[in-house]
Amino acid sequence: MTALADVVRPTTFVESQKLRDELGLDITIASEAFQHTGSFKFRAAYNVVSSVPNDELLTASSGNFGQALAYASKLLGKKCTVVMPETSAQVKIDAVRLYGANVDLIDIKKISRNDRVAQLAAEMPDAYYASPYDDKFVIEGNATLGDEILDRNFDVVIAPIGGGGLISGVITSIRRKGSKAQAIGAEPLLGNDAARSLRAGELVANESEPMTIADGARTVSLGKLNWPIIKDGATDIIEVTDDNIGSATRLYFGMANLKCEPTGALALGAILEDTSRFRDKKICVIVSGGNVDADVYRKILG
Amino acid sequence: MTALADVVRPTTFVESQKLRDELGLDITIASEAFQHTGSFKFRAAYNVVSSVPNDELLTASSGNFGQALAYASKLLGKKCTVVMPETSAQVKIDAVRLYGANVDLIDIKKISRNDRVAQLAAEMPDAYYASPYDDKFVIEGNATLGDEILDRNFDVVIAPIGGGGLISGVITSIRRKGSKAQAIGAEPLLGNDAARSLRAGELVANESEPMTIADGARTVSLGKLNWPIIKDGATDIIEVTDDNIGSATRLYFGMANLKCEPTGALALGAILEDTSRFRDKKICVIVSGGNVDADVYRKILG
């Protein structure tokens, strides 16, 4: 079995002088848009599939984790089932099928994803259920991105936050390396459960799936494994307006020739919320992925 | 003075499984979109500015070479003047000025670029005139990209052709490395002077600047230095329709998360002209640059 380190593509560091001049900041981009399946989720997924003894995997994801788990399962010769709402974009359903996984389409008005996963788990007792963010193998996989970034000695690493798996990986890496870098989360203001949790000192959930443009961060709450890691390890969580997510997506396009998905632009969006606090710091912004429909992207550029 | 090898950013190799599956080809992208100033032209420009003894540079370019020469001159503390038509996109004029160069705007109905360059050269006897493609330092600079690519042992390297500076660099690199790789040019059908030259066995020019969507390849003819290199060293030059340039740009977006300018998509466009001839070959397609206006890009995606 090929180890994660031998399969994963190194992250792409982009240093754009134009972007640096525009913001007046020492900023470096770590982009996972060229990772297998187009997002950092492959690190998590491959680590799950290669670490568990099960020959079958099960998850619920309409986004990047579904594709990543499907492809990792294909590479490792395991079966994979991905639960998706039947209203998911056809291109995303097709992508999961392209990687050879079984797609289980549900009508979310009739059954919740969690309930359907519970049904399937009962039908497939030998399958491993992989949460897209709340799983120790997911955090460990994501920590490999942290390792690549921390080798470059940044003062601040800013990561998008949805379920919290990515920043938990970065914090895990900071700890094991004894790095002094600060880990800062970037969360959509429209779904600011993580920021509210950090303020309250306890895990707070959104009432429903937040309808932010950053569709990869439409999570109701942080993962239970991630929350204590983030509570102790995150310096701050910055709430980002959808306007600034759009502006950051356009800045990446115009100043760095980088196509990224809205969720991937969260970290730069967090900087746009208050550039002054990042002066004189060596900053890394993580672009978590690049998978965005042409129509959505055209609207953001327009 | 910092050497080119220490300043240039390594090219970004992107291996997209989706793109490979879509085309059924063993294809690797070498993208210069993250190079300084967003295109391979920086290699050429920096090599010119650092090689000549002159403290002043002069060129005529409304595109990537102008920006590249301006930035290279700034890095090396030299003066730079770029002749541009006054009808150039404001964003391009601003980019050259941002890098500290003097922009000389002309009304091309009243004076040609060449005549204006001759005027300025007379006024600035100490300036070195740098052709964007027809200059030995330009070819040498571009050869550094060839070197990076050939280290990976491809059967075929496909490069966009405008004035021929890039493919001349690739051929130069193939020769000095004793590589067996084939160099193939990808030229807009609407401005197919290089393909016609190769067929005729003599240098043929377009009657006027061809109005292809690949604005970086709107050259009237190959450079005089490049022609003999291409005549002897290019296996073929494939003529690419503007439709296939657009399709290739969309494929990079959808299958590889890559933002590229239309000229940058020429090599993949050449493959779309006839995929079958590339079966069972290990192919590298060069993406020469990523600088494209949002409006143009939106139109291509739509």
Coordinates of C-alpha atoms in Angstrom, one line a residue:
Chain A
M1 CA 0.0 0.0 0.0
T2 CA 1.4 3.4 -1.0
A3 CA 1.9 5.8 1.9
L4 CA 0.1 9.1 1.9
A5 CA 3.4 11.0 1.7
D6 CA 4.2 9.2 -1.6
V7 CA 0.8 9.9 -3.1
V8 CA -0.1 13.4 -2.0
R9 CA 1.0 16.2 -4.2
P10 CA 3.0 18.9 -2.5
T11 CA 1.0 22.1 -2.0
T12 CA 1.7 24.9 -4.5
F13 CA 3.2 27.9 -2.9
V14 CA 2.5 31.1 -4.9
E15 CA 4.2 34.4 -4.1
S16 CA 2.6 37.2 -6.0
Q17 CA 4.4 40.5 -5.9
K18 CA 1.3 42.2 -7.2
L19 CA -0.8 40.8 -4.4
R20 CA 1.8 41.8 -1.8
D21 CA 2.1 45.3 -3.2
E22 CA -1.7 45.6 -3.3
L23 CA -2.2 44.6 0.3
G24 CA 1.2 45.9 1.7
L25 CA 1.6 42.5 3.3
D26 CA 4.2 39.7 3.3
I27 CA 1.7 37.1 2.1
T28 CA 2.3 33.7 0.6
I29 CA -0.4 31.5 -0.8
A30 CA -0.5 27.7 -0.2
S31 CA -2.9 26.4 -2.8
E32 CA -4.4 22.9 -2.7
A33 CA -6.3 23.5 -6.0
F34 CA -3.9 21.2 -7.8
Q35 CA -4.1 18.5 -5.2
H36 CA -5.6 15.2 -6.3
T37 CA -9.4 15.8 -6.8
G38 CA -8.7 19.6 -6.5
S39 CA -8.8 20.2 -2.8
F40 CA -6.9 19.4 0.5
K41 CA -9.6 16.9 1.3
F42 CA -7.6 14.2 -0.6
R43 CA -5.0 14.3 2.2
A44 CA -7.7 13.5 4.8
A45 CA -9.5 10.9 2.6
Y46 CA -6.4 9.0 1.6
N47 CA -5.3 8.8 5.2
V48 CA -8.7 7.4 6.3
V49 CA -8.9 4.8 3.5
S50 CA -5.3 3.7 4.0
S51 CA -5.5 3.6 7.8
V52 CA -8.7 1.7 8.5
P53 CA -8.8 -2.1 8.0
N54 CA -12.3 -2.0 6.4
D55 CA -12.7 -2.7 2.7
E56 CA -15.7 -0.4 2.4
L57 CA -16.1 3.3 3.1
L58 CA -19.2 5.4 3.7
T59 CA -19.6 9.1 3.9
A60 CA -22.2 11.9 3.3
S61 CA -20.8 14.8 1.3
S62 CA -22.0 16.8 -1.6
G63 CA -18.6 18.4 -2.0
N64 CA -14.9 17.9 -2.0
F65 CA -14.7 15.2 0.6
G66 CA -17.0 12.9 -1.4
Q67 CA -14.8 13.2 -4.5
A68 CA -11.7 12.7 -2.4
L69 CA -12.9 9.6 -0.6
A70 CA -14.1 8.1 -3.9
Y71 CA -10.7 8.6 -5.5
A72 CA -8.7 7.5 -2.5
S73 CA -10.9 4.3 -2.4
K74 CA -10.3 3.7 -6.1
L75 CA -6.6 4.1 -5.7
L76 CA -6.6 1.6 -2.7
G77 CA -9.0 -0.8 -4.3
K78 CA -11.8 -0.4 -1.7
K79 CA -15.5 0.2 -2.1
C80 CA -17.0 3.6 -1.4
T81 CA -20.5 4.9 -1.0
V82 CA -21.3 8.6 -0.9
V83 CA -24.6 9.9 0.3
M84 CA -25.6 13.1 -1.6
P85 CA -28.8 15.1 -1.8
E86 CA -30.6 14.5 -5.1
T87 CA -30.5 18.3 -5.6
S88 CA -26.7 18.3 -5.8
A89 CA -25.1 19.7 -8.9
Q90 CA -24.9 17.1 -11.6
V91 CA -21.3 17.9 -12.2
K92 CA -20.5 16.9 -8.5
I93 CA -22.5 13.7 -8.7
D94 CA -20.7 12.8 -12.0
A95 CA -17.3 13.5 -10.4
V96 CA -17.9 11.1 -7.6
R97 CA -19.1 8.4 -10.0
L98 CA -16.2 9.1 -12.3
Y99 CA -13.9 8.0 -9.4
G100 CA -15.9 4.8 -9.2
A101 CA -17.9 5.3 -6.1
N102 CA -21.5 4.4 -5.5
V103 CA -23.7 7.5 -5.2
D104 CA -26.7 7.2 -2.9
L105 CA -29.1 10.0 -3.8
I106 CA -31.6 11.1 -1.1
D107 CA -34.5 13.5 -0.9
I108 CA -33.5 15.6 2.1
K109 CA -37.1 16.6 2.6
K110 CA -37.8 13.0 3.4
I111 CA -34.7 11.8 5.2
S112 CA -31.7 13.6 6.7
R113 CA -28.2 12.8 5.7
N114 CA -27.4 11.5 9.1
D115 CA -30.4 9.2 9.2
R116 CA -29.6 7.8 5.8
V117 CA -26.0 7.2 6.8
A118 CA -27.3 5.4 9.9
Q119 CA -29.5 3.2 7.6
L120 CA -26.7 2.4 5.3
A121 CA -24.3 1.7 8.1
A122 CA -26.8 -0.9 9.4
E123 CA -27.0 -2.4 5.9
M124 CA -23.2 -2.4 5.5
P125 CA -21.8 -3.5 8.9
D126 CA -18.3 -3.8 7.5
A127 CA -18.1 -0.3 6.2
Y128 CA -16.2 2.5 7.9
Y129 CA -18.1 5.7 8.2
A130 CA -15.8 8.6 7.5
S131 CA -16.9 12.1 8.6
P132 CA -15.6 14.7 6.3
Y133 CA -14.0 16.6 9.2
D134 CA -14.7 14.9 12.5
D135 CA -12.3 11.9 12.4
K136 CA -8.8 11.5 13.8
F137 CA -7.5 10.1 10.5
V138 CA -8.9 13.2 8.7
I139 CA -7.1 15.5 11.1
E140 CA -3.9 13.6 10.8
G141 CA -4.1 13.7 7.0
N142 CA -4.7 17.4 7.0
A143 CA -1.7 17.9 9.3
T144 CA 0.5 16.9 6.4
L145 CA -0.4 20.2 4.8
G146 CA 0.5 22.0 8.1
D147 CA 3.9 20.3 8.0
E148 CA 4.6 21.5 4.5
I149 CA 3.6 25.1 5.4
L150 CA 5.5 25.2 8.7
D151 CA 8.7 24.2 7.1
R152 CA 8.7 27.7 5.7
N153 CA 8.5 29.5 9.0
F154 CA 5.4 31.7 8.9
D155 CA 4.3 33.9 11.8
V156 CA 0.6 33.3 11.0
V157 CA -1.2 30.6 9.1
I158 CA -4.8 31.4 8.1
A159 CA -7.1 28.5 7.2
P160 CA -10.8 28.3 6.2
I161 CA -13.1 26.9 8.8
G162 CA -16.2 24.7 8.1
G163 CA -16.2 21.7 10.3
G164 CA -12.8 22.6 11.6
G165 CA -10.8 19.6 10.2
L166 CA -8.3 21.7 8.3
I167 CA -7.3 24.1 11.1
S168 CA -7.2 21.2 13.5
G169 CA -4.7 19.6 11.2
V170 CA -2.6 22.8 11.1
I171 CA -2.7 23.1 14.9
T172 CA -1.7 19.4 15.3
S173 CA 1.2 20.1 13.0
I174 CA 2.2 23.3 15.0
R175 CA 2.2 21.3 18.2
R176 CA 4.3 18.4 17.1
K177 CA 6.8 20.7 15.4
G178 CA 6.9 23.0 18.4
S179 CA 6.3 25.9 16.0
K180 CA 5.5 29.4 17.3
A181 CA 3.2 30.1 14.3
Q182 CA -0.3 31.4 15.1
A183 CA -3.2 29.4 13.6
I184 CA -6.1 31.7 12.7
G185 CA -9.5 30.5 11.3
A186 CA -11.4 32.2 8.6
E187 CA -15.2 31.5 8.8
P188 CA -18.1 32.9 6.8
L189 CA -20.0 35.5 8.9
L190 CA -23.2 33.9 7.7
G191 CA -22.3 30.6 9.4
N192 CA -20.2 31.9 12.3
D193 CA -20.7 29.0 14.8
A194 CA -17.0 28.5 15.3
A195 CA -16.3 32.2 16.1
R196 CA -19.3 32.2 18.5
S197 CA -18.1 29.0 20.1
L198 CA -14.6 30.5 20.7
R199 CA -16.2 33.6 22.3
A200 CA -18.6 31.5 24.4
G201 CA -16.0 29.0 25.4
E202 CA -18.4 26.2 24.5
L203 CA -19.5 24.5 21.3
V204 CA -22.3 26.5 19.7
A205 CA -24.1 25.3 16.5
N206 CA -25.9 27.2 13.7
E207 CA -29.6 26.6 13.7
S208 CA -29.5 25.4 10.1
E209 CA -27.1 25.1 7.2
P210 CA -25.8 28.6 6.5
M211 CA -26.4 29.8 3.0
T212 CA -23.0 31.5 2.5
I213 CA -21.4 31.6 -1.0
A214 CA -18.6 29.5 0.6
D215 CA -20.4 26.2 0.1
G216 CA -17.6 24.1 1.5
A217 CA -18.2 25.8 4.9
R218 CA -21.9 25.3 5.2
T219 CA -21.5 23.1 8.3
V220 CA -23.9 23.4 11.2
S221 CA -21.2 23.0 13.8
L222 CA -17.5 22.1 14.4
G223 CA -16.6 18.5 14.8
K224 CA -16.5 17.2 18.4
L225 CA -12.9 16.1 18.0
N226 CA -12.0 19.4 16.4
W227 CA -13.6 21.7 19.0
P228 CA -11.1 21.1 21.9
I229 CA -8.1 21.4 19.5
I230 CA -9.4 24.7 18.1
K231 CA -10.4 26.0 21.6
D232 CA -6.9 25.6 22.9
G233 CA -4.9 26.1 19.7
A234 CA -6.6 28.7 17.5
T235 CA -5.4 32.3 18.1
D236 CA -8.6 33.7 16.7
I237 CA -11.4 33.0 14.2
I238 CA -12.2 35.9 11.9
E239 CA -15.7 36.2 10.5
V240 CA -15.7 37.0 6.8
T241 CA -18.6 38.6 4.9
D242 CA -19.7 37.0 1.6
D243 CA -18.6 40.3 0.0
N244 CA -15.1 39.9 1.1
I245 CA -15.1 36.2 0.1
G246 CA -16.0 37.4 -3.4
S247 CA -13.4 40.2 -3.3
A248 CA -10.7 37.7 -2.3
T249 CA -11.7 35.3 -5.1
R250 CA -11.3 38.2 -7.5
L251 CA -8.0 39.2 -6.0
Y252 CA -6.6 35.7 -6.5
F253 CA -7.8 35.8 -10.1
G254 CA -6.4 39.3 -10.9
M255 CA -3.3 39.5 -8.8
A256 CA -2.1 35.8 -8.6
N257 CA -3.6 34.1 -11.7
L258 CA -5.2 31.7 -9.2
K259 CA -8.6 30.0 -9.8
C260 CA -10.1 29.1 -6.4
E261 CA -13.5 28.2 -5.1
P262 CA -15.2 30.7 -2.8
T263 CA -14.5 28.6 0.3
G264 CA -10.8 28.5 -0.8
A265 CA -10.8 32.3 -0.7
L266 CA -11.8 32.6 3.0
A267 CA -8.3 33.1 4.4
L268 CA -7.6 36.0 2.1
G269 CA -11.1 37.3 2.8
A270 CA -10.2 37.3 6.6
I271 CA -7.3 39.5 5.8
L272 CA -9.5 41.9 3.9
E273 CA -11.7 42.3 7.1
D274 CA -8.7 44.1 8.7
T275 CA -5.4 44.2 6.8
S276 CA -3.7 46.4 9.5
R277 CA -3.5 43.6 12.1
F278 CA -1.3 41.6 9.7
R279 CA 1.4 44.2 9.0
D280 CA 5.0 43.1 9.6
K281 CA 3.9 39.5 9.9
K282 CA 4.9 36.7 7.6
I283 CA 1.6 35.3 6.6
C284 CA 0.5 32.1 4.9
V285 CA -3.1 31.9 3.5
I286 CA -4.4 28.5 2.7
V287 CA -6.4 28.1 -0.5
S288 CA -8.3 24.9 0.4
G289 CA -9.5 24.0 -3.1
G290 CA -10.3 25.1 -6.6
N291 CA -13.5 23.3 -7.5
V292 CA -16.0 25.8 -8.6
D293 CA -18.7 25.7 -11.3
A294 CA -18.1 28.0 -14.3
D295 CA -21.4 29.8 -13.8
V296 CA -20.7 30.6 -10.1
Y297 CA -17.2 31.7 -10.9
R298 CA -18.4 34.0 -13.8
K299 CA -20.9 35.6 -11.4
I300 CA -18.2 36.3 -8.9
L301 CA -15.9 37.8 -11.5
G302 CA -18.6 39.9 -13.0
Chain B
M1 CA 23.7 40.8 -9.5
T2 CA 21.4 37.9 -8.8
A3 CA 21.5 35.2 -11.5
L4 CA 18.4 34.2 -13.5
A5 CA 18.5 30.8 -11.9
D6 CA 18.2 32.3 -8.4
V7 CA 15.4 34.7 -9.3
V8 CA 13.2 32.7 -11.6
R9 CA 10.3 30.7 -10.1
P10 CA 10.4 27.0 -11.1
T11 CA 7.5 26.2 -13.5
T12 CA 4.4 24.6 -11.9
F13 CA 3.9 21.1 -13.2
V14 CA 0.2 20.1 -12.9
E15 CA -0.9 16.5 -13.4
S16 CA -4.7 16.3 -13.6
Q17 CA -6.1 12.9 -13.6
K18 CA -9.4 14.3 -14.8
L19 CA -7.8 15.9 -17.8
R20 CA -5.9 12.7 -18.5
D21 CA -9.0 10.6 -18.3
E22 CA -11.0 13.1 -20.4
L23 CA -8.5 13.0 -23.2
G24 CA -7.1 9.5 -22.8
L25 CA -3.6 10.9 -22.9
D26 CA -0.5 11.0 -20.7
I27 CA -0.5 14.7 -20.4
T28 CA 1.4 17.0 -18.0
I29 CA 0.9 20.8 -17.8
A30 CA 3.9 23.1 -17.3
S31 CA 2.3 26.3 -16.2
E32 CA 4.1 29.7 -16.2
A33 CA 1.1 31.5 -14.8
F34 CA 2.7 31.8 -11.4
Q35 CA 6.0 33.0 -12.9
H36 CA 7.0 36.6 -11.9
T37 CA 4.7 38.9 -13.8
G38 CA 2.5 35.9 -14.7
S39 CA 4.2 34.6 -17.8
F40 CA 7.3 32.9 -19.1
K41 CA 8.4 36.2 -20.5
F42 CA 10.1 37.0 -17.2
R43 CA 12.7 34.4 -18.0
A44 CA 13.6 36.2 -21.3
A45 CA 13.3 39.7 -19.9
Y46 CA 15.5 39.0 -16.8
N47 CA 18.1 37.4 -19.0
V48 CA 18.2 40.3 -21.3
V49 CA 18.4 43.0 -18.5
S50 CA 21.0 41.1 -16.6
S51 CA 23.2 40.2 -19.6
V52 CA 23.5 43.5 -21.4
P53 CA 25.8 46.2 -20.0
N54 CA 23.3 49.0 -20.8
D55 CA 21.6 50.8 -17.9
E56 CA 18.5 51.5 -20.0
L57 CA 16.1 49.1 -21.8
L58 CA 13.6 49.8 -24.6
T59 CA 10.9 47.6 -26.0
A60 CA 7.6 47.7 -27.8
S61 CA 5.0 45.5 -26.2
S62 CA 1.4 45.8 -25.2
G63 CA 1.5 42.4 -23.4
N64 CA 3.5 40.2 -21.2
F65 CA 7.0 41.1 -22.4
G66 CA 6.4 44.8 -21.5
Q67 CA 5.5 43.9 -17.9
A68 CA 8.3 41.4 -17.7
L69 CA 11.0 43.8 -18.9
A70 CA 9.7 46.5 -16.6
Y71 CA 9.8 44.2 -13.6
A72 CA 13.2 42.8 -14.5
S73 CA 14.6 46.3 -14.9
K74 CA 13.2 47.3 -11.6
L75 CA 14.8 44.3 -9.9
L76 CA 18.2 45.1 -11.5
G77 CA 18.0 48.9 -11.0
K78 CA 17.9 49.8 -14.6
K79 CA 15.6 52.2 -16.5
C80 CA 13.0 50.9 -18.9
T81 CA 10.8 52.4 -21.6
V82 CA 7.9 50.4 -23.1
V83 CA 6.2 51.6 -26.2
M84 CA 2.5 50.7 -26.2
P85 CA -0.5 51.7 -28.4
E86 CA -2.7 54.2 -26.6
T87 CA -5.6 51.9 -27.2
S88 CA -4.0 49.2 -25.0
A89 CA -6.1 48.0 -22.1
Q90 CA -5.7 50.4 -19.1
V91 CA -5.0 47.4 -16.9
K92 CA -1.9 46.6 -19.0
I93 CA -0.6 50.1 -19.1
D94 CA -1.1 50.3 -15.3
A95 CA 0.8 47.0 -14.8
V96 CA 3.9 48.3 -16.7
R97 CA 3.8 51.5 -14.7
L98 CA 3.4 49.6 -11.5
Y99 CA 6.7 48.0 -12.2
G100 CA 8.3 51.4 -12.5
A101 CA 8.8 51.6 -16.2
N102 CA 8.2 54.6 -18.5
V103 CA 5.2 54.0 -20.8
D104 CA 5.4 55.7 -24.2
L105 CA 1.9 55.7 -25.6
I106 CA 1.5 56.0 -29.4
D107 CA -1.3 56.5 -31.8
I108 CA -0.7 53.6 -34.2
K109 CA -2.7 55.3 -36.9
K110 CA 0.0 58.0 -36.9
I111 CA 3.2 56.1 -36.2
S112 CA 4.1 52.4 -36.2
R113 CA 5.6 50.7 -33.2
N114 CA 8.8 50.1 -35.1
D115 CA 9.1 53.7 -36.3
R116 CA 8.5 54.9 -32.7
V117 CA 11.1 52.5 -31.4
A118 CA 13.6 53.8 -34.0
Q119 CA 12.8 57.4 -32.9
L120 CA 13.3 56.6 -29.2
A121 CA 16.5 54.5 -29.9
A122 CA 17.9 57.6 -31.6
E123 CA 17.0 59.8 -28.6
M124 CA 18.4 57.2 -26.1
P125 CA 21.7 56.0 -27.7
D126 CA 22.7 54.2 -24.5
A127 CA 19.5 52.1 -24.4
Y128 CA 19.4 48.4 -25.4
Y129 CA 16.4 47.6 -27.6
A130 CA 15.0 44.3 -26.6
S131 CA 12.7 42.4 -29.0
P132 CA 10.1 40.4 -27.2
Y133 CA 11.1 37.3 -29.2
D134 CA 13.9 38.0 -31.6
D135 CA 17.0 38.3 -29.3
K136 CA 19.6 35.7 -28.3
F137 CA 19.2 36.6 -24.6
V138 CA 15.5 36.1 -25.0
I139 CA 15.9 32.6 -26.5
E140 CA 18.5 31.7 -23.8
G141 CA 16.2 32.9 -21.0
N142 CA 13.3 30.8 -22.5
A143 CA 15.6 27.8 -22.7
T144 CA 15.7 27.6 -18.9
L145 CA 12.0 26.6 -19.1
G146 CA 13.0 23.9 -21.6
D147 CA 15.6 22.7 -19.1
E148 CA 13.1 22.3 -16.3
I149 CA 10.7 20.4 -18.6
L150 CA 13.2 18.1 -20.2
D151 CA 14.5 17.0 -16.8
R152 CA 11.2 15.0 -16.7
N153 CA 11.7 13.0 -19.9
F154 CA 8.8 13.8 -22.2
D155 CA 8.3 12.4 -25.7
V156 CA 6.7 15.6 -26.9
V157 CA 6.8 19.2 -25.7
I158 CA 4.1 21.5 -27.2
A159 CA 4.6 25.2 -27.0
P160 CA 2.6 28.2 -28.1
I161 CA 4.1 30.1 -31.1
G162 CA 3.8 33.8 -31.7
G163 CA 7.2 35.3 -32.6
G164 CA 8.8 31.9 -31.9
G165 CA 10.9 32.8 -28.9
L166 CA 9.5 30.2 -26.6
I167 CA 9.8 27.2 -28.9
S168 CA 13.3 28.4 -30.0
G169 CA 14.2 28.2 -26.3
V170 CA 12.8 24.7 -26.0
I171 CA 14.6 23.5 -29.1
T172 CA 17.9 25.1 -27.8
S173 CA 17.4 23.2 -24.5
I174 CA 16.7 19.9 -26.4
R175 CA 19.9 20.3 -28.4
R176 CA 22.2 21.1 -25.6
K177 CA 20.8 18.3 -23.5
G178 CA 20.9 15.8 -26.4
S179 CA 17.2 15.1 -25.7
K180 CA 15.1 13.0 -28.0
A181 CA 11.9 14.9 -27.2
Q182 CA 10.0 16.4 -30.1
A183 CA 9.2 20.1 -30.1
I184 CA 5.9 20.9 -31.6
G185 CA 4.5 24.4 -32.0
A186 CA 0.9 25.5 -31.5
E187 CA -0.1 28.5 -33.5
P188 CA -3.5 30.2 -34.0
L189 CA -5.0 29.2 -37.4
L190 CA -5.9 32.9 -37.8
G191 CA -2.2 33.9 -37.8
N192 CA -0.6 30.8 -39.2
D193 CA 2.6 32.4 -40.6
A194 CA 4.9 29.9 -38.8
A195 CA 3.0 26.9 -40.1
R196 CA 3.0 28.3 -43.6
S197 CA 6.7 29.1 -43.3
L198 CA 7.5 25.5 -42.3
R199 CA 5.5 24.2 -45.2
A200 CA 7.1 26.7 -47.7
G201 CA 10.6 26.2 -46.3
E202 CA 11.0 29.9 -46.1
L203 CA 10.0 32.7 -43.8
V204 CA 6.4 33.9 -44.6
A205 CA 4.7 36.7 -42.9
N206 CA 1.0 37.5 -42.2
E207 CA -0.3 40.5 -44.1
S208 CA -1.4 42.2 -40.9
E209 CA -1.7 41.5 -37.2
P210 CA -4.0 38.5 -36.9
M211 CA -7.1 39.1 -34.8
T212 CA -7.0 35.8 -33.0
I213 CA -8.3 35.5 -29.4
A214 CA -4.8 34.4 -28.5
D215 CA -3.6 38.0 -28.2
G216 CA -0.1 37.0 -27.2
A217 CA 0.4 35.4 -30.6
R218 CA -0.7 38.3 -32.8
T219 CA 2.7 38.6 -34.4
V220 CA 3.2 39.3 -38.1
S221 CA 6.1 36.9 -38.4
L222 CA 8.6 34.7 -36.7
G223 CA 11.8 36.4 -35.5
K224 CA 14.8 36.2 -37.8
L225 CA 16.9 34.5 -35.2
N226 CA 14.1 32.0 -34.4
W227 CA 13.2 31.0 -37.9
P228 CA 16.3 28.8 -38.6
I229 CA 16.0 27.2 -35.2
I230 CA 12.4 26.3 -35.7
K231 CA 13.0 25.3 -39.4
D232 CA 15.5 22.7 -38.3
G233 CA 14.3 21.8 -34.8
A234 CA 10.4 21.9 -34.8
T235 CA 8.8 18.5 -35.6
D236 CA 5.6 20.2 -36.6
I237 CA 3.5 23.3 -36.1
I238 CA -0.2 22.7 -35.5
E239 CA -2.7 25.3 -36.5
V240 CA -5.3 25.8 -33.8
T241 CA -8.8 27.3 -34.4
D242 CA -10.0 30.0 -32.0
D243 CA -12.8 27.6 -31.0
N244 CA -10.3 25.0 -29.8
I245 CA -8.3 27.7 -28.0
G246 CA -11.5 28.5 -26.1
S247 CA -12.3 24.9 -25.5
A248 CA -8.7 24.4 -24.1
T249 CA -9.1 27.4 -21.8
R250 CA -12.3 25.8 -20.5
L251 CA -10.7 22.4 -20.1
Y252 CA -7.9 23.9 -18.0
F253 CA -10.5 25.6 -15.8
G254 CA -12.8 22.6 -15.4
M255 CA -10.4 19.7 -15.4
A256 CA -7.2 21.2 -13.9
N257 CA -8.3 24.3 -11.8
L258 CA -6.0 26.3 -13.9
K259 CA -6.7 29.9 -14.9
C260 CA -4.8 30.6 -18.1
E261 CA -4.8 33.3 -20.8
P262 CA -6.0 32.2 -24.3
T263 CA -2.5 32.2 -25.7
G264 CA -1.5 30.0 -22.8
A265 CA -4.1 27.4 -23.9
L266 CA -2.7 27.0 -27.5
A267 CA -0.7 23.8 -26.7
L268 CA -3.8 22.0 -25.4
G269 CA -5.8 23.5 -28.2
A270 CA -3.3 21.8 -30.6
I271 CA -4.0 18.5 -29.0
L272 CA -7.8 19.0 -29.4
E273 CA -7.1 19.4 -33.2
D274 CA -6.2 15.7 -33.3
T275 CA -5.9 13.8 -30.0
S276 CA -5.2 10.5 -31.8
R277 CA -1.7 11.4 -32.9
F278 CA -0.7 11.9 -29.3
R279 CA -1.8 8.5 -28.0
D280 CA 0.9 6.5 -26.1
K281 CA 3.2 9.5 -25.9
K282 CA 4.3 11.3 -22.8
I283 CA 3.3 14.8 -23.5
C284 CA 4.1 18.2 -21.9
V285 CA 1.9 21.2 -22.8
I286 CA 3.3 24.5 -21.9
V287 CA 0.9 27.1 -20.5
S288 CA 2.8 30.2 -21.3
G289 CA 1.0 32.6 -19.0
G290 CA -2.1 33.4 -17.0
N291 CA -2.8 37.1 -17.6
V292 CA -6.3 37.6 -18.9
D293 CA -8.9 40.2 -18.2
A294 CA -11.8 39.1 -16.2
D295 CA -14.3 40.2 -18.9
V296 CA -12.5 38.2 -21.6
Y297 CA -12.3 35.2 -19.3
R298 CA -15.9 35.3 -18.4
K299 CA -16.9 35.4 -22.1
I300 CA -14.7 32.3 -22.8
L301 CA -16.2 30.4 -19.8
G302 CA -19.8 31.4 -20.7

